[in-house]
Coordinates of C-alpha atoms in Angstrom, one line a residue:
X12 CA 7.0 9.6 -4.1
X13 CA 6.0 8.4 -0.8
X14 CA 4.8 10.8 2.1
X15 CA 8.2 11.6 4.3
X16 CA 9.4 12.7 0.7
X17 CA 6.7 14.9 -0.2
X18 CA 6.9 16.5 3.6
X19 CA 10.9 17.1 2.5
X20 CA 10.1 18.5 -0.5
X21 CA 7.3 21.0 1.3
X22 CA 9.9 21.8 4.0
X23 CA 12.7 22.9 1.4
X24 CA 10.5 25.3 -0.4
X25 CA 9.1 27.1 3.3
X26 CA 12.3 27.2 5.4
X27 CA 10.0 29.2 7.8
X28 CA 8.2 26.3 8.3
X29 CA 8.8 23.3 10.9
X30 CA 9.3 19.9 9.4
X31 CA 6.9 18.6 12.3
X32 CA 4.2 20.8 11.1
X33 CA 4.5 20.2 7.7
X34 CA 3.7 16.5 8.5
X35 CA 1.2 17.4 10.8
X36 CA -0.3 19.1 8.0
X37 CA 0.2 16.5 5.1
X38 CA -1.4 13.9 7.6
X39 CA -4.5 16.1 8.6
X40 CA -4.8 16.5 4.6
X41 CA -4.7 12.9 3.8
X42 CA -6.8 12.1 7.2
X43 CA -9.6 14.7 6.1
X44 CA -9.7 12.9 2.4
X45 CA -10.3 9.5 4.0
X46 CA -13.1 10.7 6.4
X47 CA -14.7 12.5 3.7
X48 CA -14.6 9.2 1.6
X49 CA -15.8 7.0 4.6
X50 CA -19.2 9.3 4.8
X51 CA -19.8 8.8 1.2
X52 CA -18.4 12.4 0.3
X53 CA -16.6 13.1 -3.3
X54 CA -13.2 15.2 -2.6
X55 CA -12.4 17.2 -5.0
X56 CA -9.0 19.3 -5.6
X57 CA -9.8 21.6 -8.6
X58 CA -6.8 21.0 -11.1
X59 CA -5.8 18.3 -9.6
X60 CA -8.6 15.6 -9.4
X61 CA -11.7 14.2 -7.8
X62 CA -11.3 11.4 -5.0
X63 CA -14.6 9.5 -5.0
X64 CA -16.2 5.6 -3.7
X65 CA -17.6 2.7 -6.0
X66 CA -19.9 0.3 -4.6
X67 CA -18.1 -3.3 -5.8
X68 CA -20.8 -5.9 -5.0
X69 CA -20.4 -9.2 -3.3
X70 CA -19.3 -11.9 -5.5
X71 CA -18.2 -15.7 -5.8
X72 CA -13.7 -15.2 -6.1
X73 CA -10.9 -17.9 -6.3
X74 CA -7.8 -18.5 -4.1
X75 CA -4.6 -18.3 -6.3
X76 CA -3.0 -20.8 -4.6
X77 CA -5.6 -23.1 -4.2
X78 CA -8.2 -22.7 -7.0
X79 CA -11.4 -22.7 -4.2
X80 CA -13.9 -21.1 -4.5
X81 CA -14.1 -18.1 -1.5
X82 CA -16.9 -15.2 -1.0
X83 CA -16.2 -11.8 -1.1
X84 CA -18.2 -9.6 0.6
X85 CA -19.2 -6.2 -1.1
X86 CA -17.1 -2.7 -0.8
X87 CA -16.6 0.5 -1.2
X88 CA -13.4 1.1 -2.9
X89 CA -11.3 4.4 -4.0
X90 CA -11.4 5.8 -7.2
X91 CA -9.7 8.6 -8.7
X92 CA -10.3 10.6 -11.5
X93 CA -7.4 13.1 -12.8
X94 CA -8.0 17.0 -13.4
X95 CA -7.9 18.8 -16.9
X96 CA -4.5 21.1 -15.8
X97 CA -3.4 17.8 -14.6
X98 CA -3.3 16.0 -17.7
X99 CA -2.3 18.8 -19.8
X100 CA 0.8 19.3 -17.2
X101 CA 1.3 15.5 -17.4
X102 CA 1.2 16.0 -21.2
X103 CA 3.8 19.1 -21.5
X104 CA 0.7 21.1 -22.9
X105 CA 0.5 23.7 -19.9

């Protein structure tokens, strides 16, 4: 599911609701998660799951293409960690 389908879905089940601000809405959501990660904050949406950061360090990669040898610099990358009703929905045990 991307996120124009989600908004769809969202506007379908609140006719009373503007398509426009249902995006607004989805995008303020997603927008708040990523500023939340970018200050080092864990995010976490109880039954659903917990958005957090891991520190990757800087190592020594190869090109693909080429076989050299190229740096890569440390980062912070996104990690997700499912939720217990989550599972259990996922599961058919809920």
């Amino acid at each position: 599911m991307i996120k124009s389908e989600l908004v769809q879905r969202i506007a379908e089940r609140n006719t009373h609701l503007y398509q426009r601000d249902i995006e607004n809405i989805v995008g303020s959501i997603l927008d708040e998660i990523v500023k939340a990660l970018a200050r080092g904050d864990r995010v976490e949406l109880r039954g659903f799951g917990a958005f957090s950061t891991k520190q990757r360090e800087a190592r020594v990669g190869r090109n693909p293409r080429t076989g050299d040898s190229v740096e890569v610099d440390e980062k912070l990358v996104p990690v997700f960690k499912t939720g217990k009703e989550l599972r259990l929905r996922l599961n058919g045990k809920a």
